Amino acid sequence: MKRVAPAVLPLIAVDRKSPTPLHRQIYNAYRAAIVGRTLRPGQALPSTRALASELGISRIPVLTAYEQLLAEGYFESRVGAGTSVSSSLPEQVPSRPSPGASQTRVDSGARPVAQRCSLLAPMQQAPWVHSWGPFGISQLALEHFPFQVWSKLMARHYRTPLLGALYYGDPMGMPDFRKAIATYLRTSRAVHCEAEQIMVVSGSQQALEISTRVLLDSGSPVWVEEPGYRFARDVLALAGCKLIPVPVDEEGLNVAAGIQRGRKARAAYVTPSHQYPLGVTMSASRRLQLLDWSQRAGAWIIEDDYDSEYRYGNMPIASLQGMDRNSRVIYIGTFSKVLFPSLRLGYIVVPQDLVTQFRTVRVALDLSPPQLHQAVLADFIRDGHFARHLRRMRQVYGERRRVLVETLRNELNCLQEVVGDGAGLHLTAMLKKGFSDRAISASASRQNLWAAPLSGAYLGEPTNQGLVLGFGSTRVEEIPRAVRKLQALCASV
Ligand SMILES: Cc1ncc(COP(=O)(O)O)c(C=O)c1O
């Protein structure tokens, strides 16, 4: 026989000293909860036995109350499914809550919120929730993820978890995982680091948040790339930093322009491997200029190396952190592009002398990172699955990117040029004069195409119009049709 799943006990209190009989108190409490919509139609209710036991009373008054609520149509009961709030409530239940029923009133009195809330553009819904069509940014070929291996490793750790993995962990992250990350970064990104410098975080976003709290004050001037990554700017803006947009050209961040606009900035946020969104790789001379400026100015460089694992055709370029001789670079990386974003795992490489400050701030924010996924990923790396997956994905994405570039060049008449396709999981289709990326993007989204407007990535006036196109989750055979759709849109706006 199928067992009825136990329901959560509702917040019902009875007063034995009250002249109101217990069954009436229970009836009243349930009725008020249903009328006030605390309990919703169809919601499962606890058994009379469970409620009586929770209230510490005999079962009889509970049975009496349930019978009355069933008779009046507030409850319904089906064999094998237990008792639940009726899915079609009786007529006498008022559609508006009765006076005194719980409802938040928002139309009177002062309701102050922090001024910093107004610093960010309101976000009704996150953009990635709207669309899963072709060209989504930050979307991946998840059909190639080795879920079988992953679930075996998960099962191993969940079946017999080490006690330590269930308690709060090291605020910097699990030692074995940090060792694996340090080895990977030294080997593949030429990052100078030891495991003690690695802090495990829930992605680049938290990495930036912690770095900002350690390094910057409200009012601190910070260079940000123009155009740039909105979600990084949001973290800095929320901390009250003064954002100084510094133009990006074909060599990456224009350091001379940065010095002109804010020589004494406290930090620079950069994506040197694959600039977001233009996709350029910062040249060696610009890297040296940036490091030189940071040393002279006593400034920090926050290097966001978010998708450097993917390079196509050209030689891999070492991290900026690896070129730095003055420990001025805070290096941030993520597993969002290599594994999957909902994993929420990333890391910071913290300069040796700042480890204590970073650890202290981390504890104040969330004590320590969740442990079980760290343990699973440490095994995934140690057993060679990570390297295998990465090799495979480079081929998959390389092919998608090749077909996309070719099709854009052949089919998209409004295309000026493709930029930023040498690395990563997105490229930018620069548009010819006269085309509006926002107009094309808006009509594309109505056709389930995600063509993000380049102009949306500017803090100031956009100097270019383009479409930022992700190719991670767009299959080779889907690309020609999607590009043709885009072409039809460009022709009609
Ligand atoms: C510039 C940049 N940094 C970082 C990320 C990844 O962020 P997270 O690690 O928080 O998932 C992205 C995602 O698209 C990005 O574009």
XYZ file of C-alpha atoms and ligand atoms in Angstrom:
509
model
C 0.000 0.000 0.000
C 1.246 3.506 -0.844
C 2.153 5.443 2.267
C 0.872 8.987 2.709
C 3.823 11.384 2.913
C 3.879 13.163 6.283
C 2.866 16.827 6.009
C 4.574 19.727 7.760
C 2.736 20.644 10.944
C 0.947 23.995 10.670
C 1.456 26.667 13.292
C -1.481 25.906 15.572
C -1.462 26.632 19.281
C -4.146 25.613 21.767
C -4.806 27.062 25.203
C -6.032 24.436 27.665
C -7.148 27.139 30.123
C -9.370 28.860 27.572
C -13.138 28.450 27.931
C -13.236 27.680 24.166
C -13.196 23.912 23.714
C -10.034 22.436 22.189
C -11.782 21.144 19.040
C -13.192 24.643 18.446
C -9.750 26.227 18.862
C -8.303 23.810 16.298
C -11.227 24.406 13.928
C -10.845 28.201 14.277
C -7.089 28.081 13.724
C -7.404 25.994 10.539
C -10.274 28.090 9.197
C -8.353 31.344 9.801
C -5.256 29.889 8.102
C -7.294 28.829 5.058
C -9.218 32.121 4.810
C -5.989 34.103 5.291
C -4.324 31.924 2.611
C -1.563 30.748 4.910
C -2.717 27.274 3.939
C -3.412 26.945 0.206
C -5.857 24.709 -1.735
C -4.494 21.211 -2.239
C -1.916 21.522 0.519
C -1.400 18.311 2.505
C -2.371 18.325 6.191
C -0.932 16.306 9.048
C -2.787 13.251 10.296
C -4.961 13.694 13.374
C -2.536 11.453 15.260
C 0.499 13.597 14.342
C -1.250 16.866 15.236
C -2.581 15.510 18.554
C 0.901 14.335 19.449
C 2.457 17.685 18.502
C -0.132 19.606 20.576
C 0.172 17.178 23.482
C -3.591 16.548 23.631
C -5.855 13.565 23.081
C -6.828 12.688 19.511
C -10.570 13.181 20.082
C -10.748 17.029 19.807
C -8.512 16.890 16.714
C -10.798 14.278 15.119
C -13.851 16.426 15.919
C -12.272 19.524 14.343
C -11.173 17.607 11.207
C -14.671 16.114 10.789
C -16.257 19.548 10.944
C -13.765 21.060 8.482
C -14.399 18.128 6.125
C -18.167 18.531 6.492
C -17.953 22.262 5.712
C -15.760 21.671 2.690
C -12.536 23.280 3.969
C -10.777 19.914 3.943
C -10.985 17.025 1.566
C -9.870 13.507 2.097
C -9.058 10.775 -0.401
C -8.247 7.165 0.347
C -4.509 6.691 0.108
C -3.827 10.435 -0.138
C -4.643 11.597 3.399
C -6.342 14.884 4.230
C -5.636 18.142 2.425
C -7.017 21.666 2.139
C -9.940 21.471 -0.276
C -8.926 22.298 -3.851
C -12.304 23.986 -4.425
C -13.039 26.053 -1.369
C -16.599 26.711 -0.191
C -18.484 29.839 -1.230
C -18.395 31.382 2.226
C -14.601 31.724 2.170
C -14.173 35.406 1.365
C -11.884 36.111 -1.591
C -10.300 38.989 0.390
C -8.686 38.246 3.708
C -10.845 39.106 6.693
C -9.654 41.894 9.022
C -6.893 40.576 11.189
C -5.961 37.812 8.776
C -2.288 37.908 7.977
C -1.484 40.024 4.966
C 1.386 42.433 4.448
C 0.173 45.972 3.924
C 2.472 48.039 1.742
C 0.434 51.182 1.215
C 1.206 53.213 4.314
C 4.023 54.351 6.557
C 7.699 54.899 5.860
C 9.438 51.890 4.348
C 13.065 53.005 4.058
C 15.570 50.869 2.178
C 19.308 51.448 1.834
C 20.281 54.121 -0.682
C 22.568 51.627 -2.365
C 19.507 49.755 -3.692
C 18.913 52.588 -6.122
C 22.461 52.310 -7.496
C 21.589 49.303 -9.635
C 19.173 49.033 -12.544
C 16.133 47.144 -11.224
C 16.110 43.502 -12.240
C 12.603 42.094 -12.545
C 13.924 38.780 -13.768
C 17.420 37.492 -14.474
C 18.029 37.485 -18.272
C 19.103 33.833 -18.384
C 15.724 32.757 -17.030
C 13.866 34.290 -20.004
C 15.394 32.406 -22.843
C 16.987 29.091 -23.581
C 17.072 29.525 -27.349
C 20.147 29.710 -29.570
C 23.026 32.083 -28.737
C 22.417 32.216 -24.988
C 25.467 33.628 -23.211
C 27.040 31.464 -20.503
C 25.100 28.430 -21.694
C 26.916 25.177 -22.242
C 26.828 21.913 -24.161
C 25.535 20.123 -21.095
C 24.614 17.064 -23.137
C 28.350 16.271 -23.121
C 28.752 16.480 -19.363
C 29.770 13.108 -17.869
C 26.809 12.885 -15.496
C 27.325 9.165 -14.931
C 30.798 9.700 -13.546
C 29.650 12.754 -11.617
C 26.706 10.975 -10.031
C 28.901 8.016 -9.024
C 31.269 10.389 -7.249
C 28.327 12.211 -5.674
C 26.832 8.920 -4.499
C 30.181 7.923 -2.986
C 30.369 11.115 -0.946
C 26.695 11.253 0.012
C 26.439 7.574 0.978
C 29.299 7.703 3.440
C 30.106 11.347 4.028
C 33.024 12.137 6.265
C 31.673 13.741 9.416
C 33.881 16.745 8.783
C 32.199 17.306 5.414
C 28.854 17.802 7.140
C 29.990 20.435 9.580
C 31.188 23.983 8.871
C 34.442 23.678 6.981
C 37.659 25.608 6.543
C 36.615 29.150 5.521
C 39.159 28.951 2.679
C 37.762 25.652 1.367
C 38.692 21.960 1.629
C 42.461 21.446 1.674
C 42.481 18.644 -0.948
C 40.320 20.647 -3.308
C 42.490 23.727 -2.920
C 45.607 21.647 -3.644
C 43.961 20.355 -6.821
C 43.014 23.896 -7.896
C 46.514 25.239 -7.197
C 48.114 22.462 -9.263
C 45.685 23.092 -12.115
C 46.279 26.857 -12.101
C 50.066 26.582 -11.912
C 50.061 24.084 -14.759
C 47.513 25.449 -17.175
C 47.417 29.189 -16.401
C 50.969 29.800 -15.114
C 49.461 31.290 -11.956
C 51.973 31.695 -9.103
C 50.223 30.078 -6.185
C 50.262 27.648 -3.316
C 47.183 25.851 -1.983
C 47.188 28.146 1.087
C 46.385 31.102 -1.176
C 43.318 29.498 -2.742
C 39.927 30.518 -1.378
C 36.962 28.486 -2.613
C 33.905 30.631 -3.355
C 30.482 30.279 -4.946
C 31.615 31.613 -8.340
C 33.206 34.806 -9.630
C 30.382 36.864 -8.251
C 31.176 35.984 -4.656
C 34.885 36.228 -5.411
C 34.351 39.843 -6.422
C 32.166 40.559 -3.446
C 34.780 39.285 -0.993
C 37.645 41.007 -2.833
C 35.723 44.273 -2.827
C 35.033 44.071 0.877
C 38.700 43.401 1.635
C 40.292 45.871 -0.746
C 37.931 48.770 -1.339
C 36.039 51.400 0.581
C 32.937 53.326 -0.264
C 34.090 56.062 -2.648
C 37.186 54.164 -3.831
C 37.803 54.892 -7.523
C 37.997 51.710 -9.601
C 38.742 51.221 -13.290
C 36.211 49.079 -15.103
C 36.314 48.016 -18.730
C 34.140 49.954 -21.204
C 32.234 48.064 -22.519
C 32.294 45.606 -19.636
C 30.691 42.938 -17.516
C 27.620 44.354 -15.839
C 27.508 41.942 -12.926
C 31.047 42.816 -11.869
C 30.257 46.523 -12.054
C 27.153 45.924 -9.937
C 29.215 44.450 -7.093
C 31.546 47.439 -7.123
C 28.684 49.932 -7.381
C 26.851 48.278 -4.505
C 29.958 48.735 -2.353
C 29.840 52.464 -3.124
C 32.939 52.440 -5.344
C 33.332 55.188 -7.928
C 33.420 53.464 -11.315
C 35.825 54.862 -13.893
C 35.027 53.445 -17.340
C 38.227 52.795 -19.297
C 37.868 52.091 -23.034
C 38.842 48.725 -24.475
C 40.396 48.554 -27.949
C 41.873 45.730 -30.009
C 44.721 45.353 -27.466
C 42.417 45.237 -24.461
C 42.104 47.839 -21.703
C 43.609 51.158 -22.775
C 45.904 51.736 -19.809
C 46.996 55.209 -20.921
C 43.343 56.293 -21.059
C 42.838 54.808 -17.590
C 45.755 56.791 -16.204
C 44.337 59.941 -17.779
C 40.887 59.362 -16.263
C 41.931 58.126 -12.846
C 45.646 57.826 -12.126
C 44.995 57.331 -8.424
C 42.382 54.590 -8.748
C 42.484 52.000 -5.981
C 41.881 49.033 -8.291
C 41.228 47.874 -11.843
C 38.780 45.100 -12.730
C 39.886 43.355 -15.946
C 39.156 40.282 -18.089
C 42.511 40.053 -19.919
C 42.255 36.525 -21.372
C 38.956 37.103 -23.168
C 37.509 40.534 -22.546
C 33.822 40.532 -21.761
C 32.008 41.286 -24.055
C 34.371 42.181 -26.928
C 36.457 39.038 -26.583
C 39.869 40.644 -27.198
C 42.938 39.271 -25.469
C 45.014 41.897 -23.714
C 48.374 42.338 -25.435
C 51.636 41.695 -23.610
C 52.594 45.377 -23.670
C 49.257 46.440 -22.176
C 49.659 43.818 -19.462
C 53.061 45.213 -18.568
C 51.696 48.777 -18.571
C 48.853 47.750 -16.299
C 51.154 45.968 -13.855
C 53.511 48.930 -13.895
C 50.683 51.398 -13.191
C 49.332 49.255 -10.349
C 52.739 49.132 -8.669
C 53.276 52.887 -9.011
C 49.755 53.766 -7.908
C 49.641 51.211 -5.095
C 46.516 49.819 -6.770
C 45.092 46.312 -6.977
C 44.269 44.430 -10.154
C 41.293 42.093 -10.059
C 41.801 39.597 -12.879
C 38.611 37.752 -13.856
C 39.756 34.710 -15.848
C 36.233 33.394 -16.378
C 36.519 31.347 -19.582
C 40.230 31.106 -20.329
C 40.023 27.309 -20.615
C 38.790 27.664 -24.187
C 41.173 28.946 -26.850
C 40.918 28.153 -30.532
C 43.853 27.969 -32.875
C 46.131 30.461 -31.151
C 48.594 29.822 -28.356
C 47.265 29.908 -24.799
C 48.195 33.064 -22.962
C 49.409 32.966 -19.393
C 47.471 34.767 -16.703
C 48.244 38.363 -15.790
C 48.806 37.141 -12.245
C 51.619 34.933 -13.555
C 53.440 38.009 -14.932
C 53.059 40.028 -11.737
C 56.176 40.346 -9.565
C 54.595 42.542 -6.892
C 51.609 40.478 -5.689
C 49.209 43.141 -6.895
C 46.857 40.786 -8.763
C 43.854 39.090 -7.193
C 43.079 36.214 -9.549
C 39.501 34.999 -9.882
C 38.347 31.850 -11.684
C 35.179 29.806 -11.937
C 33.953 26.308 -12.731
C 30.776 27.790 -14.262
C 32.062 27.467 -17.836
C 33.996 24.224 -17.525
C 31.426 22.224 -15.557
C 28.084 23.980 -15.063
C 27.014 27.308 -13.538
C 24.552 26.043 -10.935
C 27.442 24.259 -9.250
C 28.365 27.715 -7.924
C 32.031 26.912 -7.403
C 34.907 29.235 -8.128
C 38.106 30.400 -6.488
C 40.263 33.374 -5.627
C 44.045 33.290 -5.613
C 44.785 35.655 -2.758
C 48.191 37.390 -2.391
C 50.038 35.720 0.501
C 49.982 38.806 2.728
C 46.205 39.243 2.395
C 45.106 35.699 3.249
C 44.136 36.563 6.821
C 42.002 39.527 5.753
C 40.252 37.494 3.072
C 39.585 34.653 5.505
C 38.234 37.053 8.137
C 35.841 38.732 5.716
C 34.694 35.380 4.339
C 33.764 34.173 7.812
C 31.738 37.339 8.366
C 29.843 36.767 5.113
C 29.008 33.056 5.060
C 31.343 31.216 7.449
C 32.551 28.615 4.945
C 31.741 27.214 1.496
C 29.432 24.176 1.101
C 31.633 21.098 1.338
C 30.192 18.113 -0.486
C 30.569 19.435 -4.010
C 34.150 20.406 -3.240
C 34.908 16.827 -2.269
C 33.222 15.501 -5.420
C 35.086 17.930 -7.668
C 38.412 17.187 -5.980
C 37.920 13.510 -6.936
C 36.744 14.474 -10.412
C 39.996 16.379 -10.943
C 42.241 13.805 -9.237
C 40.829 10.895 -11.276
C 41.447 12.664 -14.591
C 37.781 13.295 -15.509
C 38.244 17.052 -15.447
C 41.136 17.010 -17.936
C 39.247 14.557 -20.187
C 36.079 16.652 -20.112
C 37.987 19.824 -20.866
C 39.732 18.261 -23.886
C 36.428 17.060 -25.246
C 34.641 20.356 -24.713
C 37.389 22.301 -26.460
C 36.638 20.276 -29.589
C 32.859 20.631 -29.244
C 32.970 24.397 -28.723
C 35.705 24.851 -31.339
C 33.425 23.294 -33.949
C 30.387 25.353 -32.879
C 32.405 28.525 -32.988
C 33.845 27.676 -36.446
C 30.402 27.050 -37.926
C 28.939 30.168 -36.300
C 31.694 32.468 -37.600
C 31.441 30.995 -41.089
C 27.637 31.268 -41.180
C 27.620 34.821 -39.825
C 30.099 35.891 -42.507
C 28.079 34.221 -45.246
C 24.534 35.003 -44.166
C 24.328 38.092 -41.969
C 24.180 41.129 -44.209
C 24.224 43.638 -41.371
C 27.519 42.170 -40.092
C 30.487 44.522 -40.056
C 32.894 41.985 -38.557
C 33.134 39.164 -36.063
C 35.292 39.961 -33.044
C 36.423 38.021 -30.002
C 36.098 34.541 -31.451
C 39.632 33.448 -30.549
C 38.597 32.207 -27.128
C 35.737 31.538 -24.746
C 32.116 30.687 -25.384
C 30.808 33.837 -27.008
C 31.745 36.233 -29.789
C 30.498 39.628 -30.863
C 28.970 40.312 -34.269
C 29.719 44.003 -34.852
C 26.958 45.656 -36.883
C 27.219 47.990 -39.831
C 26.305 51.634 -39.304
C 22.585 52.336 -39.058
C 21.618 49.086 -37.318
C 20.404 49.227 -33.723
C 21.506 46.276 -31.603
C 18.764 46.921 -29.031
C 16.035 46.852 -31.696
C 17.393 43.628 -33.217
C 17.848 42.079 -29.783
C 14.289 42.923 -28.731
C 12.726 41.327 -31.787
C 15.143 38.376 -31.555
C 14.017 37.628 -28.010
C 10.403 37.440 -29.232
C 11.559 34.685 -31.574
C 13.416 32.816 -28.851
C 16.847 33.964 -30.013
C 19.134 35.417 -27.394
C 21.166 38.130 -29.131
C 22.395 40.402 -26.343
C 22.966 44.019 -27.424
C 26.572 45.150 -27.109
C 25.369 48.684 -26.304
C 23.906 47.332 -23.029
C 27.457 46.634 -21.832
C 28.467 50.331 -21.841
C 28.335 52.534 -18.768
C 28.423 55.654 -20.922
C 27.386 56.312 -24.538
C 27.948 53.190 -26.659
C 30.556 53.669 -29.356
C 29.638 50.462 -31.180
C 26.574 48.433 -32.020
C 26.822 44.664 -32.001
C 25.253 41.411 -30.937
C 26.924 39.282 -28.279
C 26.284 35.680 -29.289
C 26.974 32.650 -27.121
C 27.671 29.405 -28.955
C 28.112 27.081 -25.956
C 24.659 25.545 -26.074
C 23.871 26.039 -29.770
C 24.332 22.803 -31.705
C 26.153 22.894 -35.036
C 23.022 21.818 -36.945
C 20.941 24.577 -35.292
C 23.330 27.394 -36.208
C 22.475 28.040 -39.899
C 18.725 28.257 -39.228
C 19.239 30.546 -36.224
C 21.551 32.864 -38.177
C 19.027 33.036 -41.027
C 16.353 33.988 -38.518
C 18.654 36.719 -37.245
C 19.252 37.922 -40.792
C 15.487 38.155 -41.396
C 15.160 40.232 -38.230
C 18.002 42.557 -39.209
C 16.343 43.094 -42.565
C 13.022 43.976 -40.936
C 14.029 46.374 -38.127
C 33.135 38.306 -17.217
C 32.506 37.158 -16.495
N 32.995 36.794 -15.303
C 32.478 35.755 -14.625
C 31.425 35.011 -15.125
C 30.948 33.800 -14.367
O 30.403 34.105 -13.170
P 30.148 33.010 -12.047
O 31.452 32.353 -11.720
O 29.625 33.834 -10.896
O 29.164 32.018 -12.576
C 30.859 35.376 -16.341
C 29.704 34.641 -16.854
O 29.239 34.836 -17.940
C 31.425 36.464 -17.049
O 30.938 36.809 -18.245
